Short mmCIF file of C-alpha atoms and ligand atoms in Angstrom, two decimals:
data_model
loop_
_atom_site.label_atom_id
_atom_site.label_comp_id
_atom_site.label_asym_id
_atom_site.label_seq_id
_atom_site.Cartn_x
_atom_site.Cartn_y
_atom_site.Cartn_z
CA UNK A 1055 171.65 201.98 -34.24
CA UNK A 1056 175.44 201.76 -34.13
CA UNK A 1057 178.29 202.87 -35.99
CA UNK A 1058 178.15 199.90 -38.34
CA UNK A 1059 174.80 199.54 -38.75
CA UNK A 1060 174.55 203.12 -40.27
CA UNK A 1061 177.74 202.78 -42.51
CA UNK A 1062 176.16 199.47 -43.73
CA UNK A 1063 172.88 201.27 -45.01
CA UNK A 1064 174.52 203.97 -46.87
CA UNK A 1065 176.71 202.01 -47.89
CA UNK A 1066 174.13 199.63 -49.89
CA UNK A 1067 171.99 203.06 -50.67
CA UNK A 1068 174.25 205.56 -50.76
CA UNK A 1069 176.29 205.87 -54.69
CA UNK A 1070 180.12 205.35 -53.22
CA UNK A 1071 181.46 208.45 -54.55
CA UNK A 1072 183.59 209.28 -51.23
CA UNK A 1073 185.87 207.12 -48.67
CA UNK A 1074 184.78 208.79 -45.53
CA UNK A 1075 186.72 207.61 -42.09
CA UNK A 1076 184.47 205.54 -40.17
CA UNK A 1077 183.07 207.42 -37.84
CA UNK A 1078 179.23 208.50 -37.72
CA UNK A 1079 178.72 212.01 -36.17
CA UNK A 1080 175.50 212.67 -34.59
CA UNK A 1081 176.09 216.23 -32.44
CA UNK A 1082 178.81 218.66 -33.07
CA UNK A 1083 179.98 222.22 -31.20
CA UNK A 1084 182.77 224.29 -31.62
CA UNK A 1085 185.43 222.50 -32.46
CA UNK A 1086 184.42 218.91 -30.74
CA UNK A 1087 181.94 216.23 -32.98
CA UNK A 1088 180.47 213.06 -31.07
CA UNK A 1089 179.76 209.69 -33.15
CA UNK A 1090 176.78 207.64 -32.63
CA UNK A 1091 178.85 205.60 -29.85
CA UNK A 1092 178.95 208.57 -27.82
CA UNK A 1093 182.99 208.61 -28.81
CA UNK A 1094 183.84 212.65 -28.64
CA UNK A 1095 186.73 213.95 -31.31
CA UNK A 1096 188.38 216.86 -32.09
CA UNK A 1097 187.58 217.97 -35.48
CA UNK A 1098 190.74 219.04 -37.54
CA UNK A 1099 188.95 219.24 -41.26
CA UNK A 1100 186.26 221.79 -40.43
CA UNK A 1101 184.14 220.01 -43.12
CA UNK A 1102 187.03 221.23 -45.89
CA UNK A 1103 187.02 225.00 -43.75
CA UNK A 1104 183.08 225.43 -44.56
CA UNK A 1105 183.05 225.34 -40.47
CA UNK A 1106 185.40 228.34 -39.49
CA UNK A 1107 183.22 229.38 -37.00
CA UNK A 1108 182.80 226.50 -35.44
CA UNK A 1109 179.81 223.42 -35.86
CA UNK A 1110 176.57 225.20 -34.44
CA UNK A 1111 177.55 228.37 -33.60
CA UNK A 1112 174.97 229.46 -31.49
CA UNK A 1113 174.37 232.77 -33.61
CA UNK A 1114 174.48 231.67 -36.74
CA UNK A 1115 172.03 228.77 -35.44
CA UNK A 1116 169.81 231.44 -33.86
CA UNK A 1117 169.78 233.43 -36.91
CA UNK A 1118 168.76 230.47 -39.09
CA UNK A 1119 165.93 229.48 -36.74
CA UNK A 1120 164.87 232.87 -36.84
CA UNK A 1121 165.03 233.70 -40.42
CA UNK A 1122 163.52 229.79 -41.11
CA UNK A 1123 159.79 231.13 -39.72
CA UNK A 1124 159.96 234.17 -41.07
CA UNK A 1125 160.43 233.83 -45.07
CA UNK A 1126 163.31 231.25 -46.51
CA UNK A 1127 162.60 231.08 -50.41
CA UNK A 1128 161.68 234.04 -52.66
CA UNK A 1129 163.57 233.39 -55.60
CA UNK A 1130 164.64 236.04 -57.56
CA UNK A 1131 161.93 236.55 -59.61
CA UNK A 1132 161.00 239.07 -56.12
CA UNK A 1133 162.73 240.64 -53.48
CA UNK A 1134 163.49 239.83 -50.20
CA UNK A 1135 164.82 241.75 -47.05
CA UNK A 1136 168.29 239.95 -46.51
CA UNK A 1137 170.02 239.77 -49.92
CA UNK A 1138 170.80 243.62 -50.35
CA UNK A 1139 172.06 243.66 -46.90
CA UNK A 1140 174.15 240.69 -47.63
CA UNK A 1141 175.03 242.32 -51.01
CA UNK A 1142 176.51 245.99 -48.85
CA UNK A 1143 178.14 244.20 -45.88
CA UNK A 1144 180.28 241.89 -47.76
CA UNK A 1145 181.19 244.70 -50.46
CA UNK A 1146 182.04 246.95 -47.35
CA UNK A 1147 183.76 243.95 -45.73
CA UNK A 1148 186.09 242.89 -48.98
CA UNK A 1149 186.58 246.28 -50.80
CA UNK A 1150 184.51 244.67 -54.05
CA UNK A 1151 181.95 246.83 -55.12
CA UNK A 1152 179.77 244.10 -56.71
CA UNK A 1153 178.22 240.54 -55.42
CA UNK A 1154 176.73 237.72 -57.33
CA UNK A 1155 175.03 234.92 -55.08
CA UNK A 1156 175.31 231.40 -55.37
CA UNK A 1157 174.71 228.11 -53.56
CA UNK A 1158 177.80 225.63 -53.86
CA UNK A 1159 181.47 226.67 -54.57
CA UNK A 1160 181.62 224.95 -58.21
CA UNK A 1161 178.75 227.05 -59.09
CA UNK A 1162 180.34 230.21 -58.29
CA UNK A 1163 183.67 229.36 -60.15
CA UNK A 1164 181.33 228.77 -63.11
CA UNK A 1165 179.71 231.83 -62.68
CA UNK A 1166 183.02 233.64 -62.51
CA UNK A 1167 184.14 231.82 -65.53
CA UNK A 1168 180.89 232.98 -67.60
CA UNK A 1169 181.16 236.46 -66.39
CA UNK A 1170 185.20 236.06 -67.60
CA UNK A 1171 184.08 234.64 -70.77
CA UNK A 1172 181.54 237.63 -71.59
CA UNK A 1173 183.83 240.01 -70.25
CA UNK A 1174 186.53 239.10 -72.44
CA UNK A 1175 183.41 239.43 -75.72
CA UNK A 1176 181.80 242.60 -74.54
CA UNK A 1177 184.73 244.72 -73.46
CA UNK A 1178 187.97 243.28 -73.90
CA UNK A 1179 186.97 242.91 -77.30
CA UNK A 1180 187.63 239.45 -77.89
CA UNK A 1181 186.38 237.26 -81.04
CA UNK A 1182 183.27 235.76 -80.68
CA UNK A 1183 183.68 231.95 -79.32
CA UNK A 1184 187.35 232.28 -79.16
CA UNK A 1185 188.11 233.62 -75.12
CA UNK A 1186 190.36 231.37 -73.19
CA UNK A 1187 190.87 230.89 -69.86
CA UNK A 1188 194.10 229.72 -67.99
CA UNK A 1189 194.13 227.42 -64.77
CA UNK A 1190 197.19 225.92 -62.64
CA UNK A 1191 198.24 222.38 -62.57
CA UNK A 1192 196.91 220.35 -59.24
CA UNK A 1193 193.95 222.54 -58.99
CA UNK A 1194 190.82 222.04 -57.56
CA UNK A 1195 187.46 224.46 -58.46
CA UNK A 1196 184.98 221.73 -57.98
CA UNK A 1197 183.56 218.83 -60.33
CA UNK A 1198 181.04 220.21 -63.13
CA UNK A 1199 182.08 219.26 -66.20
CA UNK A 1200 183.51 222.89 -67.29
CA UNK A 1201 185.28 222.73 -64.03
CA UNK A 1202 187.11 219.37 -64.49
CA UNK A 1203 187.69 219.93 -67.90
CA UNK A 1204 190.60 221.59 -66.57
CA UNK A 1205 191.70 219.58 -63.99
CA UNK A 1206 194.76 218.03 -64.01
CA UNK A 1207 193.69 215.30 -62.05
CA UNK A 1208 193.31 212.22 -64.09
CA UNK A 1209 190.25 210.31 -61.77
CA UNK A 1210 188.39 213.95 -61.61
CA UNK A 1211 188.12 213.40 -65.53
CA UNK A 1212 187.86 209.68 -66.33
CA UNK A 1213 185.09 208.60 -67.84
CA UNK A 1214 183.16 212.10 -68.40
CA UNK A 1215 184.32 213.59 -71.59
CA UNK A 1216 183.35 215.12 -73.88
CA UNK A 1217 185.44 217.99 -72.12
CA UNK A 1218 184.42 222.19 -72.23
CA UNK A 1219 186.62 223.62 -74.38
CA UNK A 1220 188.62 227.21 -73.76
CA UNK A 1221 190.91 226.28 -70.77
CA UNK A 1222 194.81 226.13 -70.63
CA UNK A 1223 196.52 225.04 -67.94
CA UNK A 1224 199.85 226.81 -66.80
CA UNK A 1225 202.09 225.10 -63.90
CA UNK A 1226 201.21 226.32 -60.75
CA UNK A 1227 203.96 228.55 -59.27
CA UNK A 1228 205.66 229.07 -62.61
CA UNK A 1229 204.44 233.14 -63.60
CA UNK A 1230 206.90 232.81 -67.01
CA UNK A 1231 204.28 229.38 -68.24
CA UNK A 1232 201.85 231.86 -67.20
CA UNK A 1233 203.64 234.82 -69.63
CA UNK A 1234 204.09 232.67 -72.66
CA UNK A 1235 200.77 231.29 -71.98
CA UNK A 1236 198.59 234.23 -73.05
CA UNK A 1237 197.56 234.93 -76.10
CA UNK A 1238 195.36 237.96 -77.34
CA UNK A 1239 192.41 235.53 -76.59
CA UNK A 1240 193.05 235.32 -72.73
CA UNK A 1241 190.57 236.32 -70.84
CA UNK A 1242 191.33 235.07 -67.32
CA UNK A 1243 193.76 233.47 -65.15
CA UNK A 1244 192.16 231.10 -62.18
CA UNK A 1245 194.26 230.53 -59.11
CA UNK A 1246 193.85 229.38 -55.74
CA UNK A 1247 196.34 231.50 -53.39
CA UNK A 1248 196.95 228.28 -51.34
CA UNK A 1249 196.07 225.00 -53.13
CA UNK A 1250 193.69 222.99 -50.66
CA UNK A 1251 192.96 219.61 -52.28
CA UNK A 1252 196.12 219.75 -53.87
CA UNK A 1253 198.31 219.30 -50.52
CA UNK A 1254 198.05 222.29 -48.71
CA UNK A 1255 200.11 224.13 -51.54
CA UNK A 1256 201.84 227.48 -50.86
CA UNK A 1257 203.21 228.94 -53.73
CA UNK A 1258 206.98 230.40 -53.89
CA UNK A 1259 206.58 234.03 -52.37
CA UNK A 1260 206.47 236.65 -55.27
CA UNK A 1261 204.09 234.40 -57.52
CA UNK A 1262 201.10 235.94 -57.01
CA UNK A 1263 202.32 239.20 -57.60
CA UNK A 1264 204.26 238.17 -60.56
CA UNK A 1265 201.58 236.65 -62.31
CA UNK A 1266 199.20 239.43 -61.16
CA UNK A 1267 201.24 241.67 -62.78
CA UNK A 1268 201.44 239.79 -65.85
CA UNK A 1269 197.55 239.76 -66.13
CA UNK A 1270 197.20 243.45 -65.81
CA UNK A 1271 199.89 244.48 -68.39
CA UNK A 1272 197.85 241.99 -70.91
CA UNK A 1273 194.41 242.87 -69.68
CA UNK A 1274 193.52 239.49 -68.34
CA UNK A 1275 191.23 239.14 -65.47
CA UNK A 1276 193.24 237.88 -62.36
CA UNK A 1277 190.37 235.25 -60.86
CA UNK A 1278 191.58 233.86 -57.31
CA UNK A 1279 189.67 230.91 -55.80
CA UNK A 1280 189.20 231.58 -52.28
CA UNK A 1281 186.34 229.25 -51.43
CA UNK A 1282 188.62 227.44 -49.12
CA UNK A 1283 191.77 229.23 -48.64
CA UNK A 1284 189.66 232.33 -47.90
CA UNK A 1285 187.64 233.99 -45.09
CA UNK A 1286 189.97 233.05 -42.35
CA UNK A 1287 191.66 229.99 -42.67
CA UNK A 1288 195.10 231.28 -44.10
CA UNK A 1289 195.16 233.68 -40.98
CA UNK A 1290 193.98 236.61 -43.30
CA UNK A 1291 190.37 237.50 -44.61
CA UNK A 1292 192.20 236.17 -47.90
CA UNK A 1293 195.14 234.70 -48.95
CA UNK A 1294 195.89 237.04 -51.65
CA UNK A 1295 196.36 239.65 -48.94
CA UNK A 1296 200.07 237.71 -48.26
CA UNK A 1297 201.36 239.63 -51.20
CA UNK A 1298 200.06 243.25 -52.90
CA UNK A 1299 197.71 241.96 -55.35
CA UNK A 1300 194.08 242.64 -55.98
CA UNK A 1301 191.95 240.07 -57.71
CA UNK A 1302 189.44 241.73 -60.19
CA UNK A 1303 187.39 239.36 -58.97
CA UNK A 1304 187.32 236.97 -56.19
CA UNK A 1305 185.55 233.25 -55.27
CA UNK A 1306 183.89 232.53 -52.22
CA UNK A 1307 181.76 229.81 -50.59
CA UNK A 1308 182.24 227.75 -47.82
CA UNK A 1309 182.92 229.53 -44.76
CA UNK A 1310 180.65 231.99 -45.66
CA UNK A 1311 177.77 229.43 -44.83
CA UNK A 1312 179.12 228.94 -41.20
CA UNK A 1313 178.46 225.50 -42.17
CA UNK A 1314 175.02 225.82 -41.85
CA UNK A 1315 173.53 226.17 -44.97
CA UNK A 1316 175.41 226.36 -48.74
CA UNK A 1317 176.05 229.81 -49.81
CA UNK A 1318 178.66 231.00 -52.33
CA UNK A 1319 179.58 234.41 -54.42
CA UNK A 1320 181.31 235.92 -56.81
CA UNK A 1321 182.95 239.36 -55.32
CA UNK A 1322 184.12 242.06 -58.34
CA UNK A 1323 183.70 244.97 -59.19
CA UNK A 1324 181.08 246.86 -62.11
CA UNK A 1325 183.37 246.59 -65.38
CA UNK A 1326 182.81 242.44 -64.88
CA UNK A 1327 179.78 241.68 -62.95
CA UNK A 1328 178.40 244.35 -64.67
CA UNK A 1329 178.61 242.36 -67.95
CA UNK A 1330 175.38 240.22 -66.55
CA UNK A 1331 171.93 241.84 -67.71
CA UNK A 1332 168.58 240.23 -66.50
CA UNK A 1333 167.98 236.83 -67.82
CA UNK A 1334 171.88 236.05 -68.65
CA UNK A 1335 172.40 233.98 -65.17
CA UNK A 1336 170.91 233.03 -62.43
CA UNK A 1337 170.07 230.13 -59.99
CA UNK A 1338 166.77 230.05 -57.84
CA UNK A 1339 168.06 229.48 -54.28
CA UNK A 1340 171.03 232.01 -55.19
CA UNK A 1341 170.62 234.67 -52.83
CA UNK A 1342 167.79 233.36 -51.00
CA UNK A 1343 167.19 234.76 -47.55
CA UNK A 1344 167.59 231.85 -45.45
CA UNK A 1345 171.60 231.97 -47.39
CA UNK A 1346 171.79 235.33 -47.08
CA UNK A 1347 170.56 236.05 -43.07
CA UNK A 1348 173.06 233.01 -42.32
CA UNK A 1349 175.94 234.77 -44.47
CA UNK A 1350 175.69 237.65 -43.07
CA UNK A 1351 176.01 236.54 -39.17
CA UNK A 1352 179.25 234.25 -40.90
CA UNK A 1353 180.57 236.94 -41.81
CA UNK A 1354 179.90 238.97 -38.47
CA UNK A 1355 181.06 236.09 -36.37
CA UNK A 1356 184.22 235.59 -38.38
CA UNK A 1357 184.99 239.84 -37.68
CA UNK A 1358 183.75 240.86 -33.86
CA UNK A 1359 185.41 237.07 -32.68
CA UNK A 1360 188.34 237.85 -34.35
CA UNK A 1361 189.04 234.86 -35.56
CA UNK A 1362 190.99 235.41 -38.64
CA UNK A 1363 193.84 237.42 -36.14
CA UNK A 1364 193.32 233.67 -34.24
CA UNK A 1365 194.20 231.73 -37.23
CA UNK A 1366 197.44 233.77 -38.31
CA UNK A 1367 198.80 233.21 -34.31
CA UNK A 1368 197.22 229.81 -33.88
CA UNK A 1369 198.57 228.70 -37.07
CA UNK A 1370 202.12 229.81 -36.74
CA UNK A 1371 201.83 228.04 -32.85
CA UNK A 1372 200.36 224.63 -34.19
CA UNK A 1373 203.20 224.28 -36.87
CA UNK A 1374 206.02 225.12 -34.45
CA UNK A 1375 204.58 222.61 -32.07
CA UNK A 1376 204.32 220.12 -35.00
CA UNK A 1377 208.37 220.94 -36.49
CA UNK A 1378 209.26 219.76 -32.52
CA UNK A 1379 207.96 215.94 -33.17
CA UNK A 1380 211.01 214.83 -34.76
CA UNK A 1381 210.00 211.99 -36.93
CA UNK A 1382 211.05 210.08 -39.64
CA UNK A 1383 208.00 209.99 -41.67
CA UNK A 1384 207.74 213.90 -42.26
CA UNK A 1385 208.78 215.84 -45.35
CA UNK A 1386 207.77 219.08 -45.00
CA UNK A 1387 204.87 220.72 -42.78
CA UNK A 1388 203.79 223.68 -44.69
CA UNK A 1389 200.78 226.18 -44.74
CA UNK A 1390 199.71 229.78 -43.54
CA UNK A 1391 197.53 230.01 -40.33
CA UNK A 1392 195.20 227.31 -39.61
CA UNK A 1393 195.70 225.73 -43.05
CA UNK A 1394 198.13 223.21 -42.53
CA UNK A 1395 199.77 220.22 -44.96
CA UNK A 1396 201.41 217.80 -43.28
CA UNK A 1397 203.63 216.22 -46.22
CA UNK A 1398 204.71 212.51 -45.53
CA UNK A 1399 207.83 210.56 -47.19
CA UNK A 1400 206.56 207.59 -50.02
CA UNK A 1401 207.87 204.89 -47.49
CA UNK A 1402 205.04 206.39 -44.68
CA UNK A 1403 202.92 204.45 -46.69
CA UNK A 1404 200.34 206.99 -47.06
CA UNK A 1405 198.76 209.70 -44.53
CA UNK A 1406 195.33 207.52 -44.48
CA UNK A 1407 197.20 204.99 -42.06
CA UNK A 1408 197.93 208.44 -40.23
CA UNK A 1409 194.35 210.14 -40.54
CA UNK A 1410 192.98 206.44 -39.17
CA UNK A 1411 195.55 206.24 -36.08
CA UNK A 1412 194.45 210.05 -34.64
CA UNK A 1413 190.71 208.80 -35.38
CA UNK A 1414 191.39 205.69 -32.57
CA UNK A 1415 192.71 208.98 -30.38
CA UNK A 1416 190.21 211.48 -30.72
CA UNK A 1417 191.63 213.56 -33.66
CA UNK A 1418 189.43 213.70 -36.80
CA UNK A 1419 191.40 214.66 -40.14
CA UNK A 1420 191.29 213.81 -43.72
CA UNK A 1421 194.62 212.55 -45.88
CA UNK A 1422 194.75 214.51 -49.28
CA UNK A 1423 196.75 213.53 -52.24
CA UNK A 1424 197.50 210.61 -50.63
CA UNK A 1425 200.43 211.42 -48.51
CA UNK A 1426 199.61 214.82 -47.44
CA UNK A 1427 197.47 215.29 -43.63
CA UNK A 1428 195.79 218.20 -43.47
CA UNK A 1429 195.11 220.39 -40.33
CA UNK A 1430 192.66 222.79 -40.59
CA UNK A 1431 190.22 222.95 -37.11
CA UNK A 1432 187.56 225.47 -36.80
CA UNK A 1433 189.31 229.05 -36.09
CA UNK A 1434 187.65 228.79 -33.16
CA UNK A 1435 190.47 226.07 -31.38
CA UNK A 1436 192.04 227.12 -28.14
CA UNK A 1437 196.04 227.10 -27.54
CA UNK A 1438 195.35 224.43 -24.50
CA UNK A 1439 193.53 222.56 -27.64
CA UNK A 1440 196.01 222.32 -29.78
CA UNK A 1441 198.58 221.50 -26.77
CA UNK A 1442 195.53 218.40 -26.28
CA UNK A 1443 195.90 217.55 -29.93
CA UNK A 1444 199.54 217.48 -30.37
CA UNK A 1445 200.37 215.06 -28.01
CA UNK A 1446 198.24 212.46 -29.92
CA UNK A 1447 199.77 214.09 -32.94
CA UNK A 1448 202.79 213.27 -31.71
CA UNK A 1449 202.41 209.56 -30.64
CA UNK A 1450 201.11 208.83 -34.37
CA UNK A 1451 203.77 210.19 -36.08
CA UNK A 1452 206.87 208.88 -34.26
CA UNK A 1453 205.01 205.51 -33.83
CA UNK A 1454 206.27 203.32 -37.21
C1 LIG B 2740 185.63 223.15 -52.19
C2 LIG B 2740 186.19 223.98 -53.26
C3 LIG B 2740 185.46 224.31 -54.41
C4 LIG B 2740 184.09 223.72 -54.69
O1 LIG B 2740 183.14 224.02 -53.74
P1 LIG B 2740 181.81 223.12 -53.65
O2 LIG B 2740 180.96 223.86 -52.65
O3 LIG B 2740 182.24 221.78 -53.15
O4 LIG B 2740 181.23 223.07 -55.01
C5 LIG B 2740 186.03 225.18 -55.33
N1 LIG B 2740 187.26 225.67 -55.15
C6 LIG B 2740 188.01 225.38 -54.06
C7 LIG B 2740 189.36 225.98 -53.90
C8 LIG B 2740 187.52 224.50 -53.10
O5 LIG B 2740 188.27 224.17 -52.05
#
């Protein structure tokens, strides 16, 4: 079958919740993916940075072969082998001296927002069904219900109310909103330290900090969202590192499957995880040991290939070689290592025109927010690469 052919079927079967490019990928390695037509492209989403390590790295694929005959599934309600190792090696890795496993990145944010919640009752002291929890405008922590119920984005919510109550929302960037915000009630404050699906948003230096600070002189838990920003891509382990804060408790998924199969978790330490007792929580492929053998070679591949130090130097090389295409269309190219917004003026017409054109050369990316392209490879990208890249780059964006 042929490109069409397969977009027509899942297109008649498939519910059209997405707008995917046109392009049906059949093999992937490293950084390179190969459509059904045999057409080979370099892939700058890294399905939304869940690929870091590049597609199919051959260790984490070895390691999931290997752990797949040997036991996948326990569930929880027994042991397995893999989980407590997971559980020690990404405690050592992060500083956190707690772990709660999940599957998908919206079900660890809800998992950090119930252990906020019952934080908030057991030892802040807060009244009984009265905890609230304050988010940033132009956020994205995935699409439950709770989730979107503070989302500022009007097509994430239309149509699905009733909404969960509890949330504020606070502009993001702004640590005095965040100030006047809290009330005796507040429990946590949820922030991504780079805003992915919002644009490739870097807040003004200092912010972090600022509101960091805020939370700890009104005992509010500082929550950061990491699931994308983190484990690499910002050219540190996290992007919180860029300024002296440390989350009580920290959000990850994504990356830390290797892209090979979904596992998230909730990284803390005793005084909040701690607030979970048998029975309160739980989720039967969370910490399974299929998820937790592949996490832990992530985690190991992301360390001995150093390829967060790559995405720091790699970054700071791909935007100077993007600031020399001097085009009209550009408004700002922003980001921290390999997590890169490319901000287009209105009159561009939109970055999907963009995102389309670099598909025709080779160059797979995804528009966000409608005039934003976003540049995020696998860490794994050589210089000579990007240098491959950029001159396609380059012919797209001075072209009309
Ligand atoms: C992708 C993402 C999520 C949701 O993860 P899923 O695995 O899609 O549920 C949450 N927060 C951020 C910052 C994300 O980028």
């Amino acid at each position: 079958m042929n490109t069409q052919e397969y977009i027509k079927i899942e297109e008649q079967y498939g519910a059209h919740n997405y707008h995917p490019l046109d392009v049906v990928i059949t093999k992937a390695e490293g950084v390179w993916v190969w459509d059904v037509d045999g057409k080979k492209y370099l892939d700058c989403l890294a399905a939304y940075s869940a690929v870091n390590q590049g597609h199919c790295h051959p260790r984490i694929v070895n390691v999931l072969k290997e752990q797949a005959e040997k036991v996948t599934l326990t569930s929880r309600a027994f042991r397995n082998d893999q989980l407590p190792l997971l559980c020690k090696e990404l405690c050592e890795l992060t500083g956190y001296k707690m772990m709660l496993p999940m599957n998908s990145g919206a079900e660890a944010v809800e998992t950090a927002l119930k252990a906020a919640r019952k934080w908030g009752y057991k030892v802040k002291g807060v009244e009984e069904g009265k905890a609230e929890i304050i988010a940033c405008t132009n956020n994205f922590s995935g699409r439950t219900i709770s989730i979107i119920s503070f989302s500022t984005e009007e097509q994430y919510k239309d149509g699905y109310a009733p909404f969960t109550p509890g949330f504020k929302v606070v502009e993001y960037g702004n640590a005095e909103q965040l100030e006047k915000a809290i009330t005796p009630n507040t429990v946590a404050f949820l922030v991504e330290p780079i805003q992915g699906e919002g644009g490739v948003i870097v807040p003004a230096e200092g912010f972090l900090k600022k509101a960091y600070d805020i939370c700890k002189k009104n005992k509010v838990l500082f929550i950061a969202d990491e699931i994308q920003s983190g484990l690499g891509r910002s050219g540190k382990m996290f992007a919180y590192e860029y300024e002296e804060v440390r989350p009580d408790v920290v959000i990850i998924g994504k990356a830390l499957s290797g892209g090979c199969y979904p596992v998230s978790a909730v990284l803390s330490d005793k005084e909040v995880l701690g607030v979970f007792n048998p029975g309160d929580h739980g989720s039967t492929f969370g910490g399974n040991p299929l998820g937790a053998a592949v996490a832990r070679e992530s985690l190991k591949v992301l360390v001995e290939e150093e390829l967060i130090e790559k995405s720091f130097e790699l970054g700071n090389y791909f935007r100077e070689k993007l600031r020399e295409i001097k085009t009209k269309h550009v408004k700002e190219i922003r980001g921290k290592g390999l997590f890169i917004g490319v901000e287009l003026y209105p009159e561009a017409g939109g970055a999907r025109r963009f995102c389309e054109a670099l598909m025709k050369r080779g160059i797979l990316c995804k528009e966000t927010h409608t005039h934003v392209i976003r540049f995020a490879p696998p860490l794994v990208i050589t210089k000579a690469e990007i240098d491959w890249a950029m001159d396609s780059i380059g012919e797209v964006l001075l072209a009309d």
